[in-house]
Amino acid sequence: MDSKIINRRDLDFMLYDMLDVESLTTRPRFADHSRDTFDAAIDLSMKIATDHYLPHLRKNDTNEPRFENGRVVMIPEVKAAVDQFIEAGLLAAGQEEEWGGMQLPTTVAHACYALFDGANVATASYTFLTIGASNLIKSFGSDVQRERYLRPMLAGRFFGTMALTEPQAGSGLADVRTRAVPQDDGTYRITGNKIFISAGDHELSENIIHMVLARIEGAPAGVKGISLFIVPKVLVNEDGSLGARNDVALGGLIHKMGWRGTTSTMLNFGENGGAVGYLVGEPHKGLSYMFQMMNEARIGVGRCAVMLGYAGYLHSLDYARNRPQGRLPTDKDPASPQVPIVNHADVKRMLLAQKAAVEGGLALTLSCARLVDEQETGETEAARAEAQLLLDILTPIAKAWPSDYCLEANVHAIQIHGGYGFTREYQVEQYYRDNRLNPIHEGTNGIQAIDLLGRKVTMMNGAALQALGKRYAQAITDARASGDDRVLWLADRFEEAVARLRKTTETLVPMGAEGKVELFLANATAYLHQFGHTVLAWIWLRQATTAARLAAASPHDAERAFLDGKFAAARYFYVWELPKTAVWAGILESKDDTLLATADASF
Amino acid sequence: MDSKIINRRDLDFMLYDMLDVESLTTRPRFADHSRDTFDAAIDLSMKIATDHYLPHLRKNDTNEPRFENGRVVMIPEVKAAVDQFIEAGLLAAGQEEEWGGMQLPTTVAHACYALFDGANVATASYTFLTIGASNLIKSFGSDVQRERYLRPMLAGRFFGTMALTEPQAGSGLADVRTRAVPQDDGTYRITGNKIFISAGDHELSENIIHMVLARIEGAPAGVKGISLFIVPKVLVNEDGSLGARNDVALGGLIHKMGWRGTTSTMLNFGENGGAVGYLVGEPHKGLSYMFQMMNEARIGVGRCAVMLGYAGYLHSLDYARNRPQGRLPTDKDPASPQVPIVNHADVKRMLLAQKAAVEGGLALTLSCARLVDEQETGETEAARAEAQLLLDILTPIAKAWPSDYCLEANVHAIQIHGGYGFTREYQVEQYYRDNRLNPIHEGTNGIQAIDLLGRKVTMMNGAALQALGKRYAQAITDARASGDDRVLWLADRFEEAVARLRKTTETLVPMGAEGKVELFLANATAYLHQFGHTVLAWIWLRQATTAARLAAASPHDAERAFLDGKFAAARYFYVWELPKTAVWAGILESKDDTLLATADASF
């Protein structure tokens, strides 16, 4: 395992052994693909990530973009790297061939993108935001908009941003104030201020296409009066050539703890009368468009959290194997040689904690991506609808769980390094800073908790929950069929955890219906954790079941050690983590009102 | 509550209402003191911390010391601040009057020092290391050494360091290699390399006195062959004047994630033949001397972790009260005004989590400091011995618990700030970086776990554990005597937690005796957490009992709100945290061998 980005055997295990991504090639959309073409895309991504992204990881951190003479200046390695990404066609990895795309399954595209997260998240963000913005235009834009903006975006000539947040509103998009005034020519004039707009200004591309949420004059208050606009930094003429500079000004760069290579900007729209904006889709539907894209964006945030955790895990593993220090408790001879610290039980604990979090998180991410493929190309309407339901309910977990627990993994990665982990000479301290963003952006984890309990669990009379319950039952059946004692042990405990969560849910849901909505939602974060740990137990049960299947086929030594590692991490998760679900269940089932009852004056 | 360092009412509550520090004034050592003189010392500390330490907190972080032309260069505010500290006599706050000290109780001295941790931990570290080094000389040095080094240190003319760690040994002091060769004149020549020596070089004082662990030629291997030496940066003549530069060279500065204002150095001793060193105490007893000072040093680390957490709590509380965003779940009118986020249940959760950690941690720190006073000035030999036992067993918790959970508090402080928390414009991100050191230094938390389970629990046939058990029983009796329902509820649950821990301990201890020492210690960190949460439950029970006493006396509104906050935080800890002890008990009582059984090749 030479790479500090990923264990390639592990990625293959998830893609091919657990998720059977190869079976997708029987579907018309992926008919030109094979395991070879999937591997080629991953190999290419690994090579670019390793050769062009990873080398300037620290340099990007210590030389953040500067605003000089009206321009954003950054180190040249960033453009060189994203140009490689573009040249390889990765911006359109999942797009159809007619759009110049590779038409890869979303699962494989996520596997490719994950490598860039792990290599250099700040540099990777410019292209990932472009992908997000281009998906919006593709799904909801007009044919003209798609030709004029989407095509150059997929070709890497234009980059994109998501311009949602405003200083006075933050997470509360209902309070977005940016105004859009209709003009006689069908365009709008946009005025307002946006904050925390990542990749909001730079010179990496010819143009930047801002996807802006704004309120058309006279629109209803709240979330039902928000529309989506294309607001280019430079206006684009009908023939696709660049026109005048639009009325979009960089208000300033924000200085961050991590992700320092990504510009985070304040943008002022319409300081000189109004920026030209083009309505996407219908008026007042902006937020619903955004929400339809949000599943993938949130899975992407979880993926990023996973990969920062994964990189930290590999760094600390390498350190633990090469750092001699101390002796085992059974060795009382001070003249005996020191042992590599990987042999100390407490270091193994911190390695297993990381392994359980990052390999669990990655399998969750890829499982969700696999559901996107199912939702888009599933063979029956019922299969597609079921995949959509599962995605709806799993997305808050796919975003929040890795961002909480893979951040904790980074805490362990530093600890294994001892004093060195606190220095900037070792990479782990940067992961700890970079990863701190993930619980915040793309909907804070508190918002994910309310989304899960307040919307996803109860929607369509609990249809999503039922769909997930069926998957849980199938996983238990599969696990028991393995006949492997290690897996049977897990299956029994998983069954208990599922029953516990069912009981918790059945206690909570009536409260919402009875009008006790504040108390219903007060402990939503405990529910998010209980639910999340149950989902991860499912993921680990499936990994263990897969490992048992492979272990039955007399693998070679290295493969056997790898599979043993899957059992060990699964067991670690079940012994050290899963029992915490009883703690959260206790809070929720007692309908504890400690949070609600505490008055502001008592803090 | 205007201060962002501490809630002064809370500090007074702990010192005077809970720990009854005033009662110490009946003892001969503190006879000249009164609540007025204690308050005066705290007021003075608060003023210096606020006026001279806090203002350059960020500047110190962004302008770390540089090594230029053989000199360490730092911002001038640091010297200005420590000079104020020295001039106020705080270096000798706890020392006897004959040493120019204030002869304050250790509890009050810690309360004063805590304010500097909270204001600017990096600048404060120079003086705190000097205090640590001077305590070593005072306890174990000769009369000549005390006059020559201790007196100028307490006067602030000389500063000190603790030079233990070496690159090849890290936490494993048994492998210290620095050599000491005896000379005919009774001195030694020291050669070797030390790393991570905080405050190892600077120009804040006339001289720096390094307390160096080294091995005298021919000494036994391991920890029983390590001696302690005074190695001054500049030699001191018999008349106290400064002589020649000693053979101690700055090998380089280490660049850290946090505490950037504190020089962290590599020091090379004896590059030009040998640094002159003076043996402290007897040969080969260096480590036992260090250990005798370690209780206070470790309590100091915990105190520092608490105060970084406390500062983050106050910052995030202030933000939560002043940031309007969103509406309550019961308000469906988008035109209604946004509410300050302190009203959202999930924000209250993050505030209560911080409050429970930092106020619990501070009460623990001060309780331990109070035991130091008891151990030194207790009225009977039995009382002093019992205090020593309690200190021995509580020290690993006083160090590790705050450094784990007040770091987690800093995670919450950022989260409450949303996107702003991830920027360097808000102070909370620095606390998160600064606090990450505390689980590492002064014995990693993994080492604290082994110290607790492997030594402290079993020492003297469990005498320390029994002493603590008596205190637990007393706290339950006191709680029940309060007659307050809120306290009775806590007392019942605390009794259960104590019984659970007893059972866990009784399961574990025989394993060590049966020779299963590896398995006995394998899950020591789970024991540290179970033990730590039980200790914190005790601390919170005592705070709640104290609050009930005050609440019975018809307090004014602000005081009642403050006391309600104590009940709320205690309840939060008992509902959200204490039940986790069942999880750790489960791991330990099942004698789980997952950690031991995982082979290196399986990671």
Coordinates of N, CA and C in Angstrom, one line a residue, chain B residues 411-579:
Chain B
V411 N -15.0 22.0 19.1 CA -15.7 21.6 17.8 C -17.1 22.2 17.8
H412 N -17.8 22.1 18.9 CA -19.1 22.7 19.0 C -19.1 24.2 18.8
A413 N -18.1 24.9 19.4 CA -18.0 26.3 19.3 C -17.9 26.8 17.9
I414 N -17.2 26.1 17.1 CA -17.1 26.4 15.7 C -18.4 26.2 15.0
Q415 N -19.0 25.0 15.3 CA -20.3 24.7 14.6 C -21.4 25.7 14.8
I416 N -21.4 26.3 16.0 CA -22.4 27.3 16.3 C -22.2 28.5 15.5
H417 N -21.0 28.8 15.2 CA -20.6 30.0 14.3 C -20.9 29.7 12.8
G418 N -21.3 28.5 12.5 CA -21.6 28.2 11.1 C -20.3 28.5 10.2
G419 N -20.5 28.9 9.0 CA -19.4 29.2 8.1 C -18.4 30.2 8.7
Y420 N -18.8 31.1 9.5 CA -17.9 32.0 10.2 C -16.9 31.3 11.1
G421 N -17.3 30.2 11.7 CA -16.5 29.5 12.6 C -15.3 28.9 11.9
F422 N -15.4 28.7 10.6 CA -14.3 28.1 9.8 C -13.3 29.2 9.3
T423 N -13.6 30.4 9.7 CA -12.7 31.5 9.2 C -11.8 32.0 10.3
R424 N -10.7 32.6 9.9 CA -9.8 33.1 10.9 C -10.2 34.5 11.4
E425 N -11.3 35.0 11.0 CA -11.9 36.2 11.5 C -12.5 36.0 12.9
Y426 N -12.8 34.8 13.2 CA -13.4 34.5 14.5 C -12.4 33.6 15.3
Q427 N -12.4 33.9 16.6 CA -11.4 33.3 17.5 C -11.5 31.8 17.7
V428 N -12.7 31.3 17.5 CA -12.9 29.9 17.9 C -12.0 28.9 17.1
E429 N -11.7 29.3 15.9 CA -10.9 28.3 15.1 C -9.5 28.2 15.7
Q430 N -9.0 29.2 16.3 CA -7.7 29.1 17.0 C -7.7 28.3 18.2
Y431 N -8.8 28.3 19.0 CA -8.9 27.5 20.2 C -8.9 26.0 19.8
Y432 N -9.6 25.7 18.7 CA -9.6 24.3 18.1 C -8.2 23.8 17.8
R433 N -7.4 24.7 17.2 CA -6.0 24.3 16.9 C -5.2 24.3 18.2
D434 N -5.3 25.3 19.0 CA -4.5 25.3 20.2 C -4.8 24.1 21.1
N435 N -6.0 23.8 21.2 CA -6.4 22.8 22.2 C -6.0 21.4 21.7
R436 N -5.7 21.2 20.4 CA -5.4 19.9 20.0 C -4.1 19.3 20.6
L437 N -3.3 20.2 21.1 CA -2.0 19.8 21.8 C -2.3 19.0 23.1
N438 N -3.3 19.4 23.8 CA -3.4 19.0 25.2 C -3.6 17.5 25.3
P439 N -4.3 16.7 24.4 CA -4.3 15.3 24.6 C -2.9 14.6 24.3
I440 N -2.0 15.4 23.8 CA -0.7 14.8 23.4 C 0.4 15.0 24.5
H441 N 0.6 16.3 24.9 CA 1.7 16.5 25.8 C 1.5 16.2 27.2
E442 N 2.6 16.2 28.0 CA 2.6 15.8 29.4 C 2.0 14.4 29.6
G443 N 2.4 13.5 28.7 CA 1.9 12.1 28.8 C 0.6 12.0 27.9
T444 N 0.7 11.3 26.8 CA -0.5 11.2 25.9 C -1.7 10.6 26.7
N445 N -2.9 10.8 26.2 CA -4.0 10.3 27.0 C -4.0 8.8 27.0
G446 N -3.4 8.1 26.0 CA -3.2 6.7 26.1 C -2.3 6.3 27.2
I447 N -1.3 7.1 27.5 CA -0.4 6.8 28.7 C -1.2 7.1 30.0
Q448 N -2.0 8.1 30.0 CA -2.8 8.4 31.2 C -3.7 7.2 31.5
A449 N -4.2 6.5 30.4 CA -5.1 5.4 30.6 C -4.3 4.2 31.3
I450 N -3.1 4.0 30.8 CA -2.3 2.9 31.4 C -1.8 3.3 32.8
D451 N -1.5 4.6 33.0 CA -1.2 5.0 34.4 C -2.4 4.8 35.3
L452 N -3.6 5.1 34.9 CA -4.7 4.9 35.7 C -5.0 3.4 36.1
L453 N -5.1 2.6 35.0 CA -5.5 1.3 35.2 C -4.4 0.4 35.7
G454 N -3.2 0.6 35.1 CA -2.1 -0.2 35.4 C -1.3 0.1 36.7
R455 N -1.5 1.4 37.2 CA -0.8 1.7 38.5 C -1.7 2.3 39.5
K456 N -2.5 3.3 39.2 CA -3.2 4.0 40.3 C -4.3 3.2 40.9
V457 N -5.0 2.4 40.1 CA -6.1 1.7 40.6 C -5.7 0.6 41.5
T458 N -4.5 0.0 41.2 CA -4.1 -1.2 41.9 C -3.1 -0.9 43.0
M459 N -2.6 0.4 43.0 CA -1.5 0.7 44.0 C -2.1 0.6 45.4
M460 N -1.2 0.1 46.3 CA -1.5 -0.1 47.7 C -2.9 -0.8 47.9
N461 N -3.0 -1.9 47.2 CA -4.2 -2.7 47.3 C -5.5 -1.9 47.1
G462 N -5.4 -0.9 46.2 CA -6.7 -0.2 45.8 C -7.0 0.9 46.8
A463 N -6.0 1.4 47.6 CA -6.2 2.4 48.6 C -6.8 3.7 48.0
A464 N -6.3 4.1 46.8 CA -6.7 5.3 46.2 C -8.2 5.2 45.8
L465 N -8.5 4.1 45.2 CA -9.9 3.8 44.8 C -10.8 3.9 46.0
Q466 N -10.4 3.3 47.1 CA -11.2 3.3 48.3 C -11.4 4.7 48.8
A467 N -10.4 5.5 48.8 CA -10.5 6.9 49.2 C -11.5 7.7 48.4
L468 N -11.4 7.4 47.1 CA -12.4 8.1 46.2 C -13.8 7.6 46.4
G469 N -13.9 6.3 46.7 CA -15.2 5.7 47.0 C -15.9 6.4 48.2
K470 N -15.1 6.7 49.2 CA -15.6 7.4 50.4 C -16.1 8.8 50.0
R471 N -15.4 9.5 49.1 CA -15.9 10.8 48.7 C -17.2 10.7 47.9
Y472 N -17.2 9.6 47.0 CA -18.5 9.4 46.3 C -19.7 9.2 47.2
A473 N -19.4 8.4 48.2 CA -20.5 8.1 49.2 C -21.0 9.4 49.9
Q474 N -20.0 10.2 50.3 CA -20.3 11.5 50.9 C -21.1 12.4 50.0
A475 N -20.7 12.4 48.8 CA -21.4 13.3 47.8 C -22.9 12.8 47.7
I476 N -23.1 11.5 47.7 CA -24.5 11.0 47.6 C -25.3 11.4 48.8
T477 N -24.7 11.2 49.9 CA -25.3 11.6 51.2 C -25.7 13.1 51.2
D478 N -24.7 13.9 50.8 CA -25.0 15.4 50.8 C -26.1 15.7 49.8
A479 N -26.0 15.1 48.7 CA -27.0 15.3 47.6 C -28.4 15.0 48.1
R480 N -28.5 13.9 48.8 CA -29.9 13.5 49.3 C -30.4 14.4 50.4
A481 N -29.4 14.9 51.2 CA -29.8 15.8 52.2 C -30.4 17.1 51.7
S482 N -30.1 17.4 50.4 CA -30.5 18.7 49.9 C -32.1 18.7 49.8
G483 N -32.6 17.5 49.6 CA -34.1 17.5 49.4 C -34.6 18.0 48.1
D484 N -33.7 18.4 47.2 CA -34.1 19.0 45.9 C -34.3 17.9 44.9
D485 N -35.5 17.8 44.3 CA -35.8 16.7 43.4 C -34.8 16.6 42.3
R486 N -34.3 17.7 41.8 CA -33.4 17.7 40.6 C -32.1 17.0 41.1
V487 N -31.7 17.2 42.3 CA -30.4 16.7 42.8 C -30.6 15.2 43.2
L488 N -31.8 14.9 43.7 CA -32.1 13.5 44.0 C -32.0 12.6 42.8
W489 N -32.6 13.2 41.7 CA -32.6 12.4 40.4 C -31.1 12.1 40.0
L490 N -30.3 13.1 40.2 CA -28.9 12.9 39.8 C -28.2 11.9 40.7
A491 N -28.5 12.0 42.0 CA -27.9 11.1 43.0 C -28.2 9.6 42.7
D492 N -29.4 9.3 42.3 CA -29.8 7.9 42.0 C -28.9 7.4 40.9
R493 N -28.8 8.3 39.9 CA -28.0 7.8 38.7 C -26.5 7.8 39.0
F494 N -26.1 8.6 39.8 CA -24.6 8.6 40.1 C -24.3 7.3 40.9
E495 N -25.2 6.9 41.8 CA -25.0 5.7 42.6 C -24.9 4.5 41.6
E496 N -25.8 4.5 40.6 CA -25.7 3.4 39.6 C -24.4 3.4 38.9
A497 N -23.9 4.6 38.5 CA -22.6 4.7 37.7 C -21.5 4.2 38.6
V498 N -21.5 4.5 39.9 CA -20.4 4.1 40.8 C -20.4 2.6 40.9
A499 N -21.6 2.0 41.0 CA -21.7 0.6 41.1 C -21.2 -0.1 39.9
R500 N -21.6 0.5 38.7 CA -21.1 -0.1 37.4 C -19.6 -0.1 37.4
L501 N -19.0 1.1 37.8 CA -17.6 1.1 37.7 C -16.9 0.2 38.7
R502 N -17.5 0.0 39.8 CA -17.0 -1.0 40.7 C -16.9 -2.4 40.1
K503 N -18.1 -2.7 39.5 CA -18.1 -4.0 38.8 C -17.1 -4.2 37.7
T504 N -17.0 -3.1 36.9 CA -16.0 -3.2 35.9 C -14.6 -3.4 36.4
T505 N -14.3 -2.6 37.5 CA -12.9 -2.7 38.1 C -12.7 -4.1 38.6
E506 N -13.7 -4.6 39.3 CA -13.5 -6.0 39.9 C -13.4 -7.1 38.8
T507 N -13.9 -6.8 37.7 CA -13.7 -7.8 36.6 C -12.3 -7.7 36.0
L508 N -11.8 -6.4 36.0 CA -10.5 -6.2 35.3 C -9.3 -6.6 36.2
V509 N -9.3 -6.2 37.4 CA -8.1 -6.2 38.3 C -7.5 -7.6 38.4
P510 N -8.3 -8.7 38.5 CA -7.7 -10.0 38.6 C -6.9 -10.4 37.4
M511 N -7.3 -9.9 36.2 CA -6.6 -10.2 35.0 C -5.1 -9.9 35.1
G512 N -4.8 -8.7 35.7 CA -3.5 -8.3 35.8 C -2.7 -9.3 36.8
A513 N -3.4 -9.6 37.8 CA -2.8 -10.6 38.8 C -2.6 -11.9 38.2
E514 N -3.5 -12.3 37.3 CA -3.4 -13.7 36.7 C -2.4 -13.7 35.6
G515 N -1.7 -12.6 35.3 CA -0.6 -12.7 34.3 C -1.2 -12.3 32.9
K516 N -2.4 -12.0 32.8 CA -3.0 -11.6 31.5 C -2.8 -10.1 31.3
V517 N -1.6 -9.7 31.4 CA -1.4 -8.2 31.5 C -1.7 -7.5 30.2
E518 N -1.5 -8.2 29.1 CA -1.7 -7.5 27.8 C -3.2 -7.3 27.7
L519 N -4.0 -8.3 28.0 CA -5.5 -8.1 27.8 C -6.0 -7.2 28.9
F520 N -5.4 -7.2 30.1 CA -5.8 -6.3 31.2 C -5.7 -4.9 30.7
L521 N -4.6 -4.6 30.0 CA -4.4 -3.2 29.6 C -4.9 -2.8 28.2
A522 N -5.3 -3.8 27.5 CA -5.6 -3.5 26.1 C -6.7 -2.5 25.9
N523 N -7.7 -2.5 26.7 CA -8.8 -1.6 26.6 C -8.8 -0.5 27.6
A524 N -7.5 -0.1 28.0 CA -7.4 0.8 29.1 C -8.0 2.2 28.8
T525 N -8.1 2.6 27.5 CA -8.7 3.8 27.2 C -10.2 3.8 27.5
A526 N -10.8 2.7 27.3 CA -12.3 2.6 27.6 C -12.4 2.8 29.1
Y527 N -11.5 2.2 29.9 CA -11.5 2.4 31.3 C -11.3 3.8 31.7
L528 N -10.4 4.5 31.1 CA -10.2 5.9 31.3 C -11.4 6.7 31.1
H529 N -12.2 6.4 30.0 CA -13.4 7.2 29.7 C -14.5 6.8 30.8
Q530 N -14.6 5.5 31.1 CA -15.7 5.2 32.0 C -15.4 5.8 33.4
F531 N -14.1 5.7 33.8 CA -13.7 6.3 35.1 C -13.9 7.8 35.0
G532 N -13.5 8.4 33.9 CA -13.5 9.9 33.8 C -15.0 10.4 33.8
H533 N -15.8 9.8 33.1 CA -17.2 10.2 33.1 C -17.8 10.0 34.5
T534 N -17.4 9.0 35.3 CA -17.9 8.8 36.6 C -17.4 9.9 37.5
V535 N -16.2 10.3 37.4 CA -15.6 11.4 38.2 C -16.4 12.7 37.8
L536 N -16.6 12.9 36.5 CA -17.3 14.1 36.2 C -18.7 14.1 36.7
A537 N -19.4 13.0 36.7 CA -20.7 12.9 37.3 C -20.7 13.3 38.8
W538 N -19.6 12.9 39.5 CA -19.4 13.3 40.9 C -19.3 14.8 41.0
I539 N -18.4 15.4 40.1 CA -18.2 16.8 40.1 C -19.5 17.5 39.9
W540 N -20.3 17.0 38.9 CA -21.6 17.7 38.6 C -22.6 17.5 39.7
L541 N -22.6 16.4 40.4 CA -23.5 16.2 41.5 C -23.2 17.2 42.6
R542 N -21.9 17.4 42.8 CA -21.5 18.3 43.9 C -21.9 19.8 43.5
Q543 N -21.7 20.1 42.2 CA -22.1 21.5 41.8 C -23.6 21.6 42.0
A544 N -24.4 20.6 41.6 CA -25.8 20.7 41.7 C -26.3 20.8 43.2
T545 N -25.6 20.0 44.0 CA -25.9 20.1 45.5 C -25.7 21.5 46.0
T546 N -24.5 22.0 45.6 CA -24.2 23.4 46.0 C -25.2 24.4 45.5
A547 N -25.6 24.2 44.2 CA -26.6 25.1 43.6 C -27.9 25.0 44.4
A548 N -28.3 23.8 44.8 CA -29.6 23.6 45.5 C -29.5 24.4 46.8
R549 N -28.4 24.3 47.5 CA -28.2 25.0 48.8 C -28.5 26.5 48.6
L550 N -27.8 27.1 47.5 CA -28.0 28.5 47.3 C -29.4 28.9 46.8
A551 N -30.0 27.9 46.0 CA -31.3 28.2 45.5 C -32.3 28.3 46.6
A552 N -32.1 27.6 47.7 CA -33.0 27.6 48.8 C -33.1 28.9 49.5
A553 N -32.1 29.8 49.2 CA -32.0 31.0 50.0 C -32.6 32.2 49.2
S554 N -33.6 31.9 48.4 CA -34.3 33.0 47.7 C -33.3 34.0 47.0
P555 N -32.6 33.5 46.0 CA -31.6 34.4 45.3 C -32.3 35.4 44.4
H556 N -31.6 36.4 44.0 CA -32.2 37.4 43.0 C -32.2 36.7 41.6
D557 N -32.9 37.3 40.7 CA -33.2 36.7 39.4 C -32.0 36.2 38.7
A558 N -31.0 37.1 38.6 CA -29.8 36.7 37.8 C -29.1 35.5 38.5
E559 N -29.1 35.5 39.8 CA -28.5 34.4 40.5 C -29.3 33.1 40.3
R560 N -30.6 33.2 40.3 CA -31.5 32.1 40.1 C -31.2 31.5 38.7
A561 N -31.1 32.4 37.7 CA -30.9 31.9 36.4 C -29.5 31.2 36.3
F562 N -28.5 31.7 37.0 CA -27.2 31.1 37.0 C -27.3 29.7 37.7
L563 N -28.0 29.6 38.8 CA -28.1 28.3 39.4 C -28.9 27.3 38.6
D564 N -30.0 27.8 37.9 CA -30.7 26.9 37.0 C -29.8 26.4 35.9
G565 N -28.8 27.2 35.5 CA -27.9 26.8 34.5 C -27.0 25.6 35.0
K566 N -26.7 25.6 36.3 CA -26.0 24.5 36.9 C -26.8 23.3 36.8
F567 N -28.1 23.4 37.2 CA -28.9 22.2 37.1 C -29.1 21.7 35.7
A568 N -29.2 22.6 34.7 CA -29.4 22.2 33.3 C -28.1 21.5 32.8
A569 N -27.0 22.0 33.1 CA -25.7 21.4 32.6 C -25.5 20.1 33.3
A570 N -25.8 20.0 34.6 CA -25.7 18.7 35.3 C -26.6 17.7 34.6
R571 N -27.9 18.1 34.4 CA -28.8 17.2 33.8 C -28.4 16.8 32.4
Y572 N -27.9 17.7 31.6 CA -27.4 17.4 30.3 C -26.3 16.3 30.4
F573 N -25.4 16.5 31.3 CA -24.3 15.6 31.4 C -24.8 14.2 31.8
Y574 N -25.8 14.1 32.7 CA -26.4 12.9 33.1 C -27.2 12.2 32.0
V575 N -27.9 13.0 31.2 CA -28.7 12.4 30.1 C -28.0 12.0 28.9
W576 N -27.1 12.9 28.5 CA -26.4 12.7 27.2 C -25.0 12.0 27.3
E577 N -24.4 12.1 28.4 CA -23.0 11.6 28.5 C -22.9 10.4 29.5
L578 N -23.4 10.5 30.7 CA -23.1 9.5 31.6 C -23.5 8.1 31.2
P579 N -24.7 7.9 30.4 CA -25.0 6.6 30.0 C -24.0 5.9 29.1

